[in-house]
Amino acid sequence: MQRNQEFVTADLSRDTRVTHAGAGAVVAFPLSCRGRRVGALVALDRQPAAREPRMSESLLRAVRVLLEPASVALDNALLLKRAEALSVTDDLTHLYNSRYLNLVLRRETKRASRSGRPLSLLFIDLDGFKSVNDTMGISSAAAPWSKRPP
């Protein structure tokens, strides 16, 4: 998969291209999008095959064409997950921000409501935390929890 090529073997345990593998026949296709690998589609039979699995060139082309939209969809899902992670963390400290607090509060409130269990919340005010933010280069606008009310 690192070479962005299909991988076919009759017996994975005897294939010299693979280390630390179990036994069985394998057919694998790389999933690439926008010039990078995003995953692989792997078909595994636990039993080794008597001969190398083969596919005609026309079938290989058809599989590659069918996998293109799957590759794009997977890449889009990974990009969305990355964007969501970036939206709830601070760029500099990689700590969760107030957006994350809102998401978690909503989720946990719903969970407590469904389960009929109480929900407890503890806020701790750290004196002088604004100076830590200032020292680490985080602006007050990016750290609204460090502001004290007038």
CSV table of C-alpha atoms in Angstrom, one decimal:
chain,number,residue,atom,x,y,z
A,1,MET,CA,0.0,0.0,0.0
A,2,GLN,CA,3.0,2.3,0.6
A,3,ARG,CA,3.8,2.1,-3.1
A,4,ASN,CA,0.2,2.9,-4.0
A,5,GLN,CA,-0.2,-0.4,-5.8
A,6,GLU,CA,-2.6,-3.3,-5.6
A,7,PHE,CA,-1.5,-6.1,-3.4
A,8,VAL,CA,-2.4,-9.8,-4.2
A,9,THR,CA,-1.1,-12.9,-2.5
A,10,ALA,CA,-2.2,-16.5,-2.3
A,11,ASP,CA,-0.7,-17.0,1.2
A,12,LEU,CA,0.2,-14.0,3.3
A,13,SER,CA,2.4,-16.0,5.7
A,14,ARG,CA,4.7,-17.0,2.8
A,15,ASP,CA,4.8,-13.6,1.1
A,16,THR,CA,8.2,-12.0,1.5
A,17,ARG,CA,6.8,-8.5,1.0
A,18,VAL,CA,5.0,-8.7,4.4
A,19,THR,CA,6.4,-9.2,7.9
A,20,HIS,CA,4.4,-10.2,11.0
A,21,ALA,CA,1.4,-11.4,9.0
A,22,GLY,CA,-1.1,-14.2,9.5
A,23,ALA,CA,-2.0,-16.8,7.0
A,24,GLY,CA,-4.6,-16.4,4.2
A,25,ALA,CA,-5.1,-15.1,0.7
A,26,VAL,CA,-5.3,-11.3,0.3
A,27,VAL,CA,-6.4,-8.8,-2.4
A,28,ALA,CA,-5.9,-5.2,-1.4
A,29,PHE,CA,-6.4,-1.9,-3.2
A,30,PRO,CA,-5.0,1.5,-2.1
A,31,LEU,CA,-7.4,4.3,-1.7
A,32,SER,CA,-5.8,7.6,-2.9
A,33,CYS,CA,-7.2,11.0,-3.2
A,34,ARG,CA,-5.6,14.4,-4.0
A,35,GLY,CA,-2.2,12.8,-4.4
A,36,ARG,CA,-2.1,11.0,-1.0
A,37,ARG,CA,-3.1,7.7,0.4
A,38,VAL,CA,-6.1,7.8,2.6
A,39,GLY,CA,-6.7,4.1,3.2
A,40,ALA,CA,-7.0,0.7,1.7
A,41,LEU,CA,-9.7,-1.8,0.8
A,42,VAL,CA,-8.5,-5.2,1.9
A,43,ALA,CA,-10.2,-8.5,1.2
A,44,LEU,CA,-8.9,-11.4,3.3
A,45,ASP,CA,-9.6,-15.1,3.2
A,46,ARG,CA,-8.3,-16.8,6.3
A,47,GLN,CA,-7.4,-19.9,4.2
A,48,PRO,CA,-4.5,-19.7,1.9
A,49,ALA,CA,-5.4,-20.1,-1.8
A,50,ALA,CA,-4.0,-22.9,-4.0
A,51,ARG,CA,-2.9,-20.3,-6.5
A,52,GLU,CA,-2.4,-16.6,-6.8
A,53,PRO,CA,-5.7,-14.6,-7.0
A,54,ARG,CA,-5.9,-13.1,-10.5
A,55,MET,CA,-8.2,-10.4,-11.9
A,56,SER,CA,-8.5,-9.5,-15.6
A,57,GLU,CA,-7.2,-6.0,-16.6
A,58,SER,CA,-10.8,-4.9,-17.4
A,59,LEU,CA,-12.0,-5.9,-13.9
A,60,LEU,CA,-9.0,-4.2,-12.3
A,61,ARG,CA,-9.9,-1.0,-14.2
A,62,ALA,CA,-13.5,-1.3,-13.2
A,63,VAL,CA,-12.6,-1.7,-9.5
A,64,ARG,CA,-10.2,1.2,-9.6
A,65,VAL,CA,-13.0,3.4,-11.1
A,66,LEU,CA,-15.4,2.2,-8.5
A,67,LEU,CA,-13.0,3.0,-5.7
A,68,GLU,CA,-12.4,6.6,-6.8
A,69,PRO,CA,-15.6,8.0,-5.2
A,70,ALA,CA,-14.9,5.9,-2.1
A,71,SER,CA,-11.5,7.4,-1.8
A,72,VAL,CA,-12.8,10.9,-2.2
A,73,ALA,CA,-15.6,10.3,0.4
A,74,LEU,CA,-13.0,8.8,2.9
A,75,ASP,CA,-10.7,11.8,2.3
A,76,ASN,CA,-13.5,14.3,2.8
A,77,ALA,CA,-14.6,12.5,6.0
A,78,LEU,CA,-11.0,12.6,7.3
A,79,LEU,CA,-10.7,16.3,6.4
A,80,LEU,CA,-14.0,17.1,8.2
A,81,LYS,CA,-12.9,15.2,11.3
A,82,ARG,CA,-9.6,17.2,11.3
A,83,ALA,CA,-11.5,20.5,10.9
A,84,GLU,CA,-13.8,19.6,13.7
A,85,ALA,CA,-10.8,18.8,15.9
A,86,LEU,CA,-9.2,22.1,15.0
A,87,SER,CA,-12.4,24.0,15.8
A,88,VAL,CA,-12.5,22.8,19.4
A,89,THR,CA,-8.8,23.1,20.3
A,90,ASP,CA,-6.5,26.1,20.7
A,91,ASP,CA,-3.8,26.2,18.0
A,92,LEU,CA,-1.0,27.1,20.3
A,93,THR,CA,-1.7,25.0,23.4
A,94,HIS,CA,-3.8,22.3,21.8
A,95,LEU,CA,-6.1,22.5,24.8
A,96,TYR,CA,-9.9,22.4,24.4
A,97,ASN,CA,-11.7,25.7,24.0
A,98,SER,CA,-15.1,27.0,25.0
A,99,ARG,CA,-16.7,25.4,21.8
A,100,TYR,CA,-15.7,22.0,23.1
A,101,LEU,CA,-17.1,22.8,26.5
A,102,ASN,CA,-20.5,23.7,24.9
A,103,LEU,CA,-20.4,20.4,22.8
A,104,VAL,CA,-19.6,18.3,25.9
A,105,LEU,CA,-22.2,20.0,28.1
A,106,ARG,CA,-24.9,19.4,25.4
A,107,ARG,CA,-23.9,15.7,25.0
A,108,GLU,CA,-23.6,15.0,28.7
A,109,THR,CA,-26.9,16.7,29.5
A,110,LYS,CA,-28.6,14.5,26.9
A,111,ARG,CA,-26.9,11.4,28.3
A,112,ALA,CA,-27.9,12.3,31.9
A,113,SER,CA,-31.5,12.9,30.8
A,114,ARG,CA,-31.6,9.6,28.9
A,115,SER,CA,-30.2,7.6,31.7
A,116,GLY,CA,-32.1,9.4,34.5
A,117,ARG,CA,-28.9,10.0,36.4
A,118,PRO,CA,-27.8,13.3,37.9
A,119,LEU,CA,-25.2,15.4,36.2
A,120,SER,CA,-22.6,17.3,38.2
A,121,LEU,CA,-20.4,20.1,36.9
A,122,LEU,CA,-17.4,21.6,38.7
A,123,PHE,CA,-15.8,24.9,37.6
A,124,ILE,CA,-12.5,25.9,39.1
A,125,ASP,CA,-11.2,29.4,39.0
A,126,LEU,CA,-7.4,29.5,38.8
A,127,ASP,CA,-6.0,32.7,40.2
A,128,GLY,CA,-3.5,34.3,37.9
A,129,PHE,CA,-4.2,32.0,35.0
A,130,LYS,CA,-4.4,35.0,32.7
A,131,SER,CA,-0.6,35.5,33.2
A,132,VAL,CA,0.0,32.0,32.1
A,133,ASN,CA,-2.0,32.7,28.9
A,134,ASP,CA,-0.1,35.9,28.4
A,135,THR,CA,3.2,34.2,28.9
A,136,MET,CA,2.3,31.4,26.5
A,137,GLY,CA,1.2,33.9,23.9
A,138,ILE,CA,-2.5,33.2,24.0
A,139,SER,CA,-4.6,36.3,23.5
A,140,SER,CA,-7.4,37.1,25.8
A,141,ALA,CA,-9.8,36.9,22.9
A,142,ALA,CA,-8.8,33.3,22.3
A,143,ALA,CA,-9.1,32.4,26.0
A,144,PRO,CA,-12.4,33.9,27.2
A,145,TRP,CA,-12.3,31.8,30.4
A,146,SER,CA,-9.3,33.8,31.6
A,147,LYS,CA,-11.2,37.1,31.7
A,148,ARG,CA,-12.7,38.2,35.0
A,149,PRO,CA,-16.0,40.1,35.0
A,150,PRO,CA,-15.7,43.8,35.7
